[in-house]
Structure formats: C-alpha cells, structure tokens
Tab-separated table of N, CA and C in Angstrom:
chain	number	residue	atom	x	y	z
A	1	MET	N	30.116	-5.839	68.952
A	1	MET	CA	31.044	-5.979	68.309
A	1	MET	C	31.324	-4.390	68.219
A	2	GLU	N	32.734	-3.928	68.629
A	2	GLU	CA	32.989	-2.483	68.728
A	2	GLU	C	33.432	-1.955	66.758
A	3	GLU	N	32.779	-0.935	67.339
A	3	GLU	CA	32.914	-0.545	65.513
A	3	GLU	C	34.574	0.122	65.166
A	4	GLN	N	35.318	-0.054	64.124
A	4	GLN	CA	36.395	0.359	63.751
A	4	GLN	C	36.424	2.003	63.520
A	5	LYS	N	37.120	2.479	64.097
A	5	LYS	CA	36.957	3.841	63.886
A	5	LYS	C	38.173	4.238	62.412
A	6	VAL	N	37.865	5.253	61.585
A	6	VAL	CA	38.415	5.125	60.421
A	6	VAL	C	39.670	6.153	60.436
A	7	MET	N	40.521	6.504	60.351
A	7	MET	CA	41.378	7.200	60.092
A	7	MET	C	41.443	8.267	58.989
A	8	THR	N	40.896	8.946	58.883
A	8	THR	CA	40.433	10.153	57.984
A	8	THR	C	41.291	10.411	56.839
A	9	HIS	N	41.174	10.502	56.023
A	9	HIS	CA	42.471	10.927	54.568
A	9	HIS	C	43.511	12.530	55.383
A	10	ILE	N	42.454	12.567	56.134
A	10	ILE	CA	43.563	14.383	56.604
A	10	ILE	C	44.429	13.608	57.780
A	11	THR	N	44.322	12.584	58.362
A	11	THR	CA	45.488	12.641	59.560
A	11	THR	C	46.133	11.875	58.542
A	12	LYS	N	45.765	11.231	57.502
A	12	LYS	CA	46.784	10.180	56.981
A	12	LYS	C	47.823	11.133	56.171
A	13	GLY	N	47.068	12.435	55.427
A	13	GLY	CA	47.511	12.959	54.823
A	13	GLY	C	49.041	13.957	55.605
A	14	LEU	N	48.666	14.269	56.676
A	14	LEU	CA	49.644	15.288	57.685
A	14	LEU	C	50.722	13.843	58.271
A	15	LEU	N	50.389	12.837	58.165
A	15	LEU	CA	51.166	12.079	58.368
A	15	LEU	C	52.467	11.973	57.619
A	16	VAL	N	52.013	11.684	56.521
A	16	VAL	CA	53.008	11.180	54.857
A	16	VAL	C	53.690	12.581	54.908
A	17	ALA	N	53.358	13.859	55.001
A	17	ALA	CA	54.055	15.317	55.012
A	17	ALA	C	54.604	15.349	55.944
A	18	LEU	N	54.630	14.642	57.147
A	18	LEU	CA	55.599	15.001	58.207
A	18	LEU	C	56.408	14.229	57.935
A	19	VAL	N	56.457	12.985	57.717
A	19	VAL	CA	57.476	11.932	57.156
A	19	VAL	C	57.968	12.608	56.184
A	20	LEU	N	57.907	12.773	55.054
A	20	LEU	CA	58.552	13.395	54.079
A	20	LEU	C	59.844	14.189	54.337
A	21	ILE	N	59.020	15.523	55.351
A	21	ILE	CA	59.440	16.564	55.751
A	21	ILE	C	60.893	16.232	56.573
A	22	ILE	N	60.636	15.253	57.683
A	22	ILE	CA	61.672	14.502	58.405
A	22	ILE	C	62.494	13.866	57.628
A	23	ILE	N	62.152	13.565	56.494
A	23	ILE	CA	63.245	13.074	55.716
A	23	ILE	C	63.964	13.544	54.765
A	24	GLY	N	63.531	14.689	54.397
A	24	GLY	CA	64.427	15.762	53.728
A	24	GLY	C	65.310	16.545	54.289
A	25	LEU	N	64.941	16.709	55.585
A	25	LEU	CA	65.723	16.918	56.593
A	25	LEU	C	66.847	16.423	57.124
A	26	VAL	N	66.949	15.200	57.080
A	26	VAL	CA	67.782	14.370	57.243
A	26	VAL	C	68.492	14.296	56.253
A	27	GLY	N	67.887	14.228	55.241
A	27	GLY	CA	69.151	14.336	53.631
A	27	GLY	C	69.799	15.700	53.991
A	28	ARG	N	69.070	17.013	54.284
A	28	ARG	CA	70.200	18.216	54.503
A	28	ARG	C	70.827	18.129	54.863
A	29	PHE	N	70.707	17.601	56.537
A	29	PHE	CA	72.120	17.534	57.531
A	29	PHE	C	73.089	16.280	57.121
A	30	THR	N	72.592	15.545	56.322
A	30	THR	CA	73.604	14.695	56.408
A	30	THR	C	74.383	14.666	55.223
A	31	GLY	N	73.976	15.545	54.144
A	31	GLY	CA	74.572	15.947	53.321
A	31	GLY	C	74.334	14.908	52.074
A	32	VAL	N	73.299	14.298	52.387
A	32	VAL	CA	72.863	13.103	51.377
A	32	VAL	C	72.029	13.615	49.957
A	33	GLU	N	71.411	14.923	50.529
A	33	GLU	CA	70.177	15.265	49.573
A	33	GLU	C	70.507	15.194	47.878
A	34	THR	N	72.080	15.622	47.403
A	34	THR	CA	71.787	15.568	46.112
A	34	THR	C	72.690	14.160	45.761
A	35	ALA	N	72.375	13.247	46.381
A	35	ALA	CA	72.607	11.619	46.324
A	35	ALA	C	71.461	11.087	45.183
A	36	GLY	N	71.864	10.525	44.012
A	36	GLY	CA	70.896	9.834	43.230
A	36	GLY	C	69.554	9.408	43.709
A	37	TRP	N	70.090	8.427	44.446
A	37	TRP	CA	69.005	7.315	45.291
A	37	TRP	C	68.179	8.223	46.128
A	38	PHE	N	68.897	9.269	46.850
A	38	PHE	CA	67.844	10.016	47.699
A	38	PHE	C	66.948	10.921	47.285
A	39	ARG	N	67.223	11.092	45.826
A	39	ARG	CA	66.550	12.329	45.268
A	39	ARG	C	64.900	10.882	45.180
A	40	TRP	N	64.904	10.055	45.137
A	40	TRP	CA	64.043	9.459	44.383
A	40	TRP	C	63.206	8.563	45.606
A	41	LEU	N	63.851	8.729	46.773
A	41	LEU	CA	63.202	8.075	48.045
A	41	LEU	C	61.916	8.769	48.528
A	42	PRO	N	61.430	10.161	48.503
A	42	PRO	CA	60.447	10.623	48.555
A	42	PRO	C	59.528	11.013	47.908
A	43	LEU	N	59.840	10.388	46.691
A	43	LEU	CA	58.765	9.818	45.682
A	43	LEU	C	58.456	8.288	45.990
A	44	MET	N	59.007	7.278	46.444
A	44	MET	CA	58.875	6.247	46.372
A	44	MET	C	57.844	5.999	47.516
A	45	ILE	N	58.363	6.725	48.770
A	45	ILE	CA	57.615	6.580	49.910
A	45	ILE	C	55.897	7.355	50.092
A	46	LEU	N	56.197	8.391	48.892
A	46	LEU	CA	54.916	8.790	48.796
A	46	LEU	C	53.775	7.423	48.074
A	47	LEU	N	54.711	7.048	46.942
A	47	LEU	CA	53.805	6.062	46.065
A	47	LEU	C	52.948	5.142	47.203
A	48	ILE	N	54.338	4.804	48.007
A	48	ILE	CA	53.869	3.199	49.101
A	48	ILE	C	52.833	3.524	49.634
A	49	ALA	N	53.154	5.007	50.561
A	49	ALA	CA	52.084	5.614	51.309
A	49	ALA	C	50.940	5.403	51.001
A	50	VAL	N	50.439	6.069	49.497
A	50	VAL	CA	49.426	6.267	49.171
A	50	VAL	C	48.786	5.078	48.561
A	51	ILE	N	49.395	4.442	48.293
A	51	ILE	CA	49.038	2.648	47.877
A	51	ILE	C	48.220	2.250	49.703
A	52	TRP	N	49.160	2.469	50.288
A	52	TRP	CA	48.915	1.588	52.042
A	52	TRP	C	47.862	2.407	52.736
A	53	ALA	N	47.572	3.656	52.212
A	53	ALA	CA	46.079	4.528	52.516
A	53	ALA	C	45.011	3.812	51.966
A	54	CYS	N	45.229	3.836	50.772
A	54	CYS	CA	43.891	3.316	49.827
A	54	CYS	C	43.613	1.842	50.434
A	55	THR	N	45.141	0.806	50.746
A	55	THR	CA	44.346	-0.391	51.290
A	55	THR	C	43.717	-0.372	52.500
A	56	SER	N	44.274	0.317	53.271
A	56	SER	CA	43.626	0.615	54.864
A	56	SER	C	42.617	1.135	54.844
A	57	TYR	N	42.337	2.004	53.702
A	57	TYR	CA	40.742	2.645	54.059
A	57	TYR	C	39.802	1.540	53.741
A	58	ALA	N	40.223	0.632	52.859
A	58	ALA	CA	38.958	-0.406	51.869
A	58	ALA	C	38.817	-1.621	53.384
A	59	SER	N	39.743	-1.930	54.214
A	59	SER	CA	40.147	-2.566	55.017
A	59	SER	C	39.069	-1.842	56.181
A	60	GLN	N	39.540	-0.833	56.492
A	60	GLN	CA	38.594	-0.089	58.094
A	60	GLN	C	37.458	-0.151	57.458
A	61	MET	N	36.755	0.046	55.989
A	61	MET	CA	35.541	0.279	55.709
A	61	MET	C	35.395	-1.427	55.362
A	62	ASN	N	35.841	-2.365	56.289
A	62	ASN	CA	35.263	-4.101	55.542
A	62	ASN	C	35.121	-4.345	54.453
A	63	ASN	N	35.889	-3.447	53.490
A	63	ASN	CA	36.266	-3.307	52.092
A	63	ASN	C	34.668	-3.346	51.230
A	64	TYR	N	33.975	-2.906	52.141
A	64	TYR	CA	32.653	-2.443	51.117
A	64	TYR	C	33.009	-0.992	50.579
A	65	VAL	N	33.658	-1.114	49.786
A	65	VAL	CA	34.235	-0.046	49.049
A	65	VAL	C	33.501	-0.394	47.470
A	66	THR	N	34.209	0.838	46.739
A	66	THR	CA	33.993	0.510	45.012
A	66	THR	C	36.028	1.176	44.902
A	67	PHE	N	36.263	1.176	43.424
A	67	PHE	CA	37.212	1.978	43.251
A	67	PHE	C	37.243	3.478	43.681
A	68	GLY	N	35.768	3.653	43.079
A	68	GLY	CA	36.192	5.720	43.583
A	68	GLY	C	35.814	5.779	44.508
A	69	ASN	N	35.441	5.281	45.866
A	69	ASN	CA	35.505	5.662	46.779
A	69	ASN	C	36.957	5.533	47.318
A	70	VAL	N	37.830	4.424	46.824
A	70	VAL	CA	39.173	4.003	47.247
A	70	VAL	C	40.121	5.108	46.856
A	71	PHE	N	40.061	5.328	45.346
A	71	PHE	CA	40.562	6.428	44.505
A	71	PHE	C	40.716	7.701	45.413
A	72	SER	N	39.297	7.716	45.919
A	72	SER	CA	39.415	9.188	46.003
A	72	SER	C	39.707	9.229	47.331
A	73	HIS	N	39.876	8.665	48.680
A	73	HIS	CA	40.334	8.841	49.450
A	73	HIS	C	41.754	8.607	49.661
A	74	GLY	N	42.707	7.800	48.662
A	74	GLY	CA	43.848	8.117	48.046
A	74	GLY	C	44.252	9.338	47.814
A	75	PHE	N	43.285	9.795	46.962
A	75	PHE	CA	43.723	11.299	45.692
A	75	PHE	C	43.258	12.405	46.962
A	76	ARG	N	43.035	12.552	48.145
A	76	ARG	CA	41.953	13.563	48.881
A	76	ARG	C	43.465	13.701	50.255
A	77	MET	N	43.890	12.360	50.189
A	77	MET	CA	45.013	12.488	51.404
A	77	MET	C	46.478	12.675	50.278
A	78	THR	N	46.717	12.981	49.156
A	78	THR	CA	47.682	13.143	48.472
A	78	THR	C	47.693	14.916	48.599
A	79	ALA	N	46.159	15.011	48.373
A	79	ALA	CA	46.143	16.690	48.490
A	79	ALA	C	46.294	17.248	49.605
A	80	VAL	N	45.968	16.431	50.654
A	80	VAL	CA	46.393	17.001	52.169
A	80	VAL	C	47.552	17.132	52.333
A	81	ALA	N	48.644	16.352	51.952
A	81	ALA	CA	49.997	15.950	51.699
A	81	ALA	C	50.283	16.959	51.386
A	82	THR	N	50.203	17.474	49.729
A	82	THR	CA	50.712	18.517	49.053
A	82	THR	C	50.735	19.937	49.511
A	83	ILE	N	49.503	20.053	49.962
A	83	ILE	CA	49.389	21.664	50.470
A	83	ILE	C	50.723	21.845	51.484
A	84	ILE	N	50.645	20.950	52.725
A	84	ILE	CA	51.367	20.976	53.573
A	84	ILE	C	52.640	20.702	53.190
A	85	LEU	N	53.454	20.073	51.871
A	85	LEU	CA	54.774	19.772	51.214
A	85	LEU	C	54.557	21.635	50.666
A	86	VAL	N	54.083	22.263	50.019
A	86	VAL	CA	54.047	23.280	49.518
A	86	VAL	C	54.364	24.492	50.716
A	87	LEU	N	53.644	24.452	51.490
A	87	LEU	CA	53.784	25.236	52.345
A	87	LEU	C	55.050	25.075	53.388
A	88	TRP	N	55.747	23.853	53.357
A	88	TRP	CA	56.671	23.423	54.241
A	88	TRP	C	58.166	24.191	53.202
A	89	GLY	N	57.365	23.750	51.870
A	89	GLY	CA	58.604	24.467	50.945
A	89	GLY	C	58.879	25.661	50.918
A	90	VAL	N	57.786	26.401	50.950
A	90	VAL	CA	57.758	28.161	50.861
A	90	VAL	C	58.700	28.780	52.085
A	91	LEU	N	58.369	27.999	52.964
A	91	LEU	CA	58.594	28.107	54.725
A	91	LEU	C	60.115	27.818	54.552
A	92	ALA	N	60.492	26.882	53.870
A	92	ALA	CA	61.646	26.388	54.078
A	92	ALA	C	62.678	27.402	52.943
A	93	ILE	N	62.039	27.613	52.240
A	93	ILE	CA	63.178	28.429	51.264
A	93	ILE	C	63.342	29.849	51.712
A	94	THR	N	62.095	30.618	52.501
A	94	THR	CA	62.481	32.260	52.567
A	94	THR	C	62.794	32.555	53.784
A	95	VAL	N	62.326	31.267	54.882
A	95	VAL	CA	62.868	31.660	56.214
A	95	VAL	C	63.730	30.568	57.173
A	96	ILE	N	63.488	29.378	56.882
A	96	ILE	CA	64.365	28.447	57.675
A	96	ILE	C	65.685	28.432	56.723
A	97	PHE	N	65.780	27.852	55.739
A	97	PHE	CA	66.994	27.689	55.080
A	97	PHE	C	66.763	28.553	53.715
A	98	PRO	N	67.581	30.127	54.055
A	98	PRO	CA	67.488	31.252	52.796
A	98	PRO	C	68.580	30.740	52.074
A	99	ASP	N	69.714	29.880	52.262
A	99	ASP	CA	70.852	29.804	51.386
A	99	ASP	C	70.445	28.241	50.425
A	100	SER	N	68.881	27.914	50.617
A	100	SER	CA	68.576	27.006	49.445
A	100	SER	C	68.914	27.352	48.140
A	101	LYS	N	68.815	28.438	47.503
A	101	LYS	CA	68.699	28.933	46.427
A	101	LYS	C	69.937	28.472	45.960
A	102	GLU	N	70.962	29.544	46.981
A	102	GLU	CA	72.402	29.448	46.451
A	102	GLU	C	73.347	28.114	46.376
A	103	ARG	N	72.226	27.011	47.212
A	103	ARG	CA	72.876	25.751	47.385
A	103	ARG	C	72.514	24.733	46.135
A	104	ALA	N	71.024	25.528	45.862
A	104	ALA	CA	70.512	24.699	44.907
A	104	ALA	C	71.159	24.839	43.462
A	105	LEU	N	71.584	26.588	43.105
A	105	LEU	CA	72.328	26.801	41.781
A	105	LEU	C	73.528	26.635	41.802
A	106	GLU	N	74.632	26.005	43.008
A	106	GLU	CA	75.823	25.638	42.992
A	106	GLU	C	75.708	24.073	42.653
A	107	ILE	N	75.043	23.375	42.762
A	107	ILE	CA	74.795	21.941	42.784
A	107	ILE	C	74.098	21.947	41.029
A	108	ALA	N	73.802	22.609	40.564
A	108	ALA	CA	73.174	23.106	39.375
A	108	ALA	C	73.703	23.300	38.204
A	109	ARG	N	74.937	24.083	38.755
A	109	ARG	CA	76.227	24.442	38.198
A	109	ARG	C	77.086	23.292	38.131
A	110	LYS	N	77.300	22.623	39.550
A	110	LYS	CA	78.417	21.542	39.269
A	110	LYS	C	78.138	20.458	38.492
A	111	GLN	N	76.461	20.146	38.582
A	111	GLN	CA	75.916	18.961	37.770
A	111	GLN	C	75.832	19.342	35.591
A	112	MET	N	75.585	20.514	35.548
A	112	MET	CA	76.086	20.994	34.027
A	112	MET	C	77.423	20.868	33.516
A	113	GLU	N	78.402	21.396	34.353
A	113	GLU	CA	80.017	21.669	33.964
A	113	GLU	C	80.201	19.552	34.501
A	114	ASP	N	79.963	18.836	34.564
A	114	ASP	CA	80.388	17.674	34.589
A	114	ASP	C	79.423	17.131	33.396
A	115	GLY	N	78.672	17.476	33.385
A	115	GLY	CA	77.809	16.936	32.187
A	115	GLY	C	78.407	17.197	30.605
A	116	GLY	N	79.246	18.500	30.824
A	116	GLY	CA	80.032	18.412	29.653
A	116	GLY	C	79.604	18.502	28.162
A	117	LYS	N	78.295	19.074	28.548
A	117	LYS	CA	77.836	18.975	26.944
A	117	LYS	C	77.009	20.626	26.717
A	118	LEU	N	77.034	21.451	27.654
A	118	LEU	CA	76.434	23.140	27.886
A	118	LEU	C	78.283	23.935	27.661
A	119	SER	N	77.600	24.867	26.928
A	119	SER	CA	78.844	25.703	26.643
A	119	SER	C	79.048	26.723	28.608
A	120	GLU	N	79.870	27.468	28.501
A	120	GLU	CA	79.564	27.596	30.010
A	120	GLU	C	78.505	29.154	29.964
A	121	SER	N	78.329	29.837	28.336
A	121	SER	CA	77.136	30.945	28.759
A	121	SER	C	76.033	29.979	28.561
A	122	GLN	N	75.886	29.203	27.827
A	122	GLN	CA	74.389	28.286	28.153
A	122	GLN	C	74.217	27.884	29.790
A	123	ILE	N	75.482	27.691	30.308
A	123	ILE	CA	74.579	27.139	31.669
A	123	ILE	C	74.809	28.642	32.516
A	124	GLU	N	75.617	29.430	32.067
A	124	GLU	CA	75.011	30.950	32.759
A	124	GLU	C	73.396	31.072	32.181
A	125	GLN	N	73.332	30.932	31.301
A	125	GLN	CA	71.714	31.427	30.754
A	125	GLN	C	70.767	30.293	31.953
A	126	ALA	N	70.974	29.384	31.696
A	126	ALA	CA	70.158	28.264	32.657
A	126	ALA	C	70.065	28.821	33.943
A	127	LEU	N	71.488	29.183	34.707
A	127	LEU	CA	71.578	29.609	35.712
A	127	LEU	C	70.470	30.638	36.083
A	128	ASP	N	70.664	31.503	35.216
A	128	ASP	CA	70.062	32.915	35.305
A	128	ASP	C	68.544	32.518	35.396
A	129	PHE	N	67.890	32.085	34.036
A	129	PHE	CA	66.361	31.299	34.286
A	129	PHE	C	65.989	30.634	35.574
A	130	THR	N	66.845	29.894	36.362
A	130	THR	CA	66.727	28.732	37.580
A	130	THR	C	66.846	30.213	38.536
A	131	ARG	N	67.469	31.218	38.429
A	131	ARG	CA	67.701	32.400	39.884
A	131	ARG	C	66.228	33.109	40.104
A	132	ARG	N	65.976	33.438	38.138
A	132	ARG	CA	64.975	34.666	38.708
A	132	ARG	C	63.447	33.159	39.046
A	133	SER	N	63.683	32.119	38.749
A	133	SER	CA	62.135	31.592	38.994
A	133	SER	C	62.312	30.660	39.786
A	134	PHE	N	62.967	30.435	41.000
A	134	PHE	CA	63.544	29.454	41.819
A	134	PHE	C	62.549	29.580	42.803
A	135	PHE	N	61.284	30.387	42.932
A	135	PHE	CA	60.286	30.243	44.004
A	135	PHE	C	59.357	29.718	43.239
A	136	VAL	N	59.363	30.064	42.361
A	136	VAL	CA	57.925	29.497	41.164
A	136	VAL	C	58.234	27.703	40.750
A	137	LEU	N	59.830	27.682	40.683
A	137	LEU	CA	60.087	26.141	40.237
A	137	LEU	C	59.909	25.109	41.779
A	138	VAL	N	60.195	25.756	42.549
A	138	VAL	CA	60.158	24.978	43.982
A	138	VAL	C	58.774	24.334	43.979
A	139	VAL	N	57.736	25.671	44.063
A	139	VAL	CA	56.633	25.435	44.460
A	139	VAL	C	55.600	24.537	43.274
A	140	GLY	N	56.138	24.834	42.108
A	140	GLY	CA	55.830	24.068	40.783
A	140	GLY	C	56.109	22.603	41.136
A	141	VAL	N	57.014	22.211	40.815
A	141	VAL	CA	57.530	20.905	41.238
A	141	VAL	C	56.956	20.198	42.410
A	142	THR	N	56.807	20.590	43.511
A	142	THR	CA	56.492	20.378	44.547
A	142	THR	C	54.764	20.191	44.303
A	143	LEU	N	53.726	21.007	43.666
A	143	LEU	CA	52.566	20.750	43.736
A	143	LEU	C	52.586	19.815	42.794
A	144	PHE	N	52.802	19.908	41.427
A	144	PHE	CA	52.512	19.214	40.347
A	144	PHE	C	52.690	17.994	40.697
A	145	GLY	N	54.261	17.691	41.285
A	145	GLY	CA	55.214	16.612	41.280
A	145	GLY	C	54.142	15.428	42.173
A	146	THR	N	53.483	15.912	43.226
A	146	THR	CA	53.058	15.298	44.339
A	146	THR	C	52.040	14.901	44.088
A	147	LEU	N	51.220	16.069	43.313
A	147	LEU	CA	49.744	15.495	42.795
A	147	LEU	C	49.642	14.703	41.698
A	148	ILE	N	50.697	14.246	40.450
A	148	ILE	CA	51.127	13.582	39.865
A	148	ILE	C	51.378	11.880	40.219
A	149	ALA	N	51.850	12.304	41.317
A	149	ALA	CA	52.315	10.987	41.964
A	149	ALA	C	51.792	10.389	42.659
A	150	GLY	N	50.819	11.439	43.379
A	150	GLY	CA	49.407	10.552	44.380
A	150	GLY	C	48.452	10.306	43.271
A	151	LEU	N	48.651	10.850	42.014
A	151	LEU	CA	47.305	10.080	41.341
A	151	LEU	C	47.812	9.045	40.820
A	152	ILE	N	48.857	8.886	40.484
A	152	ILE	CA	49.290	7.282	40.048
A	152	ILE	C	49.116	6.318	41.215
A	153	ALA	N	49.823	6.616	42.340
A	153	ALA	CA	49.215	6.195	43.426
A	153	ALA	C	48.094	5.568	43.890
A	154	SER	N	46.757	6.604	43.883
A	154	SER	CA	45.919	6.381	44.038
A	154	SER	C	45.064	5.693	43.257
A	155	LEU	N	45.413	5.660	41.975
A	155	LEU	CA	44.827	4.581	40.907
A	155	LEU	C	45.190	3.035	41.135
A	156	ILE	N	46.693	2.893	40.987
A	156	ILE	CA	47.102	1.818	41.856
A	156	ILE	C	46.599	0.967	43.602
A	157	GLY	N	46.440	1.990	44.256
A	157	GLY	CA	45.860	1.730	45.270
A	157	GLY	C	44.526	0.970	45.240
A	158	ALA	N	43.663	1.975	44.731
A	158	ALA	CA	42.076	1.640	44.355
A	158	ALA	C	42.138	0.387	43.386
A	159	ALA	N	43.096	0.352	42.645
A	159	ALA	CA	42.888	-1.196	41.911
A	159	ALA	C	43.466	-2.260	42.779
A	160	VAL	N	44.331	-2.350	43.020
A	160	VAL	CA	44.408	-3.675	44.222
A	160	VAL	C	44.119	-3.445	45.894
A	161	ALA	N	43.175	-2.573	46.282
A	161	ALA	CA	42.267	-2.962	47.423
A	161	ALA	C	41.365	-3.672	47.021
A	162	LYS	N	41.054	-4.445	48.313
A	162	LYS	CA	40.138	-5.908	48.348
A	162	LYS	C	38.833	-5.022	48.126
A	163	LYS	N	37.622	-5.258	47.606
A	163	LYS	CA	36.208	-4.827	47.303
A	163	LYS	C	35.287	-6.220	47.626
A	164	LYS	N	34.230	-5.828	48.400
A	164	LYS	CA	33.205	-6.468	48.317
A	164	LYS	C	32.096	-5.961	47.490
A	165	PRO	N	31.636	-6.882	46.431
A	165	PRO	CA	30.380	-6.053	45.740
A	165	PRO	C	28.822	-5.819	46.719
A	166	VAL	N	28.962	-4.563	46.648
A	166	VAL	CA	27.241	-3.948	47.140
A	166	VAL	C	26.168	-4.325	46.704
A	167	ASN	N	25.414	-5.225	46.813
A	167	ASN	CA	23.921	-4.738	46.053
A	167	ASN	C	23.055	-3.923	46.697
A	168	PRO	N	22.847	-2.819	45.842
A	168	PRO	CA	21.684	-1.792	46.576
A	168	PRO	C	20.332	-2.503	46.719
A	169	LEU	N	19.995	-3.543	46.396
A	169	LEU	CA	18.696	-4.112	46.474
A	169	LEU	C	18.628	-4.593	48.101
A	170	ASP	N	19.906	-5.153	48.544
A	170	ASP	CA	19.926	-5.425	49.500
A	170	ASP	C	19.917	-4.617	50.615
A	171	GLN	N	20.298	-3.465	50.255
A	171	GLN	CA	19.881	-2.206	51.677
A	171	GLN	C	18.727	-1.479	51.433
A	172	MET	N	17.352	-1.957	50.572
A	172	MET	CA	16.518	-1.455	50.247
A	172	MET	C	15.586	-2.573	51.595
A	173	SER	N	14.668	-1.681	52.147
A	173	SER	CA	13.939	-2.372	53.300
A	173	SER	C	12.532	-2.269	52.767
A	174	ILE	N	11.976	-3.125	52.958
A	174	ILE	CA	10.227	-3.591	52.622
A	174	ILE	C	9.400	-3.141	54.327
C-alpha cells in the first residue's frame, strides 16, 4: 500500500494567499473591487478554503486526528496565508499601486457623501484620520481580519472533519 503524502499547512496557505491575491487583482483591474458583493468574496473564499484544509488534513491522516490536530492545521494555514497577504498588501500599496491610498480615499468620500449622515467637516475629519493612518489600517485590517476569519473557519473545520477515535492502549506494545 502506497503511503499518501500530506499537503502541509504551508503549501495550503501559499495556495490560498495566491488565489486571494489573484482575485484582488482581478477585482482591481475589472473595476468591481468596490462592489458590495465583491468585498465579501475574499472572506468567503478564505472561510471555505480553511474548512477545506481542515477536512482535507483529516482525510489525509485517514481520520486518525483530534479536534486540536485539525484546528491547529487550519489555523497554521491561516497564519501562513496572513503573512503573505500582509506582505502583499504592504508591497501593493507602497510599490505596485501607489495610487491605492488616493483611490481608497475617493471611494470613502463618495460613500460618506452618499450616506448623507455626515457633515462636510465630519467627512474631512474622517478622511484626514484615514490619510494619516492608511498604512496601519491596511496592515491591521488584513492581519486581524484574516486571522479572525481563519480562527472561526478552523473551529468549524475541526468540528466538521471526520475523526476516528484513537485508543492510546492500542498503541502500546508488550
């Protein structure tokens, strides 16, 4: 019987990050990145990918896993993807798309004006804060948003993954 090779959390994290980066680029170049449905797409893909990673890991281990093993695999995969996405975000807003900050501020202004609940001075104050802390906001939202979503998906994935109970006494040899 041939031993099945387990896809590591690093490989899965790299793949998920690559898919999310490509989706972000497609959204940017097609102009749908500001659409309401598109903002949720990366999150949904991340959730599905982490749950898949958890169930896939359990399957690759012939379901001889515990909740903790599966959760750990999913969250480590999330951590790998998060690191790559944060690095990509920094690279994208500083080097590749230096106009990102101004585009984001224009979009934010339009949304605040369309909302009609804020005065012009409140809008300017909010945009000034965003302008000053844009880099920190992008890194923080990417870091914590991805980790929290991955945490939730890892818990779900670990809960739904099929597990065969392991009796520690069966592993003892006399």
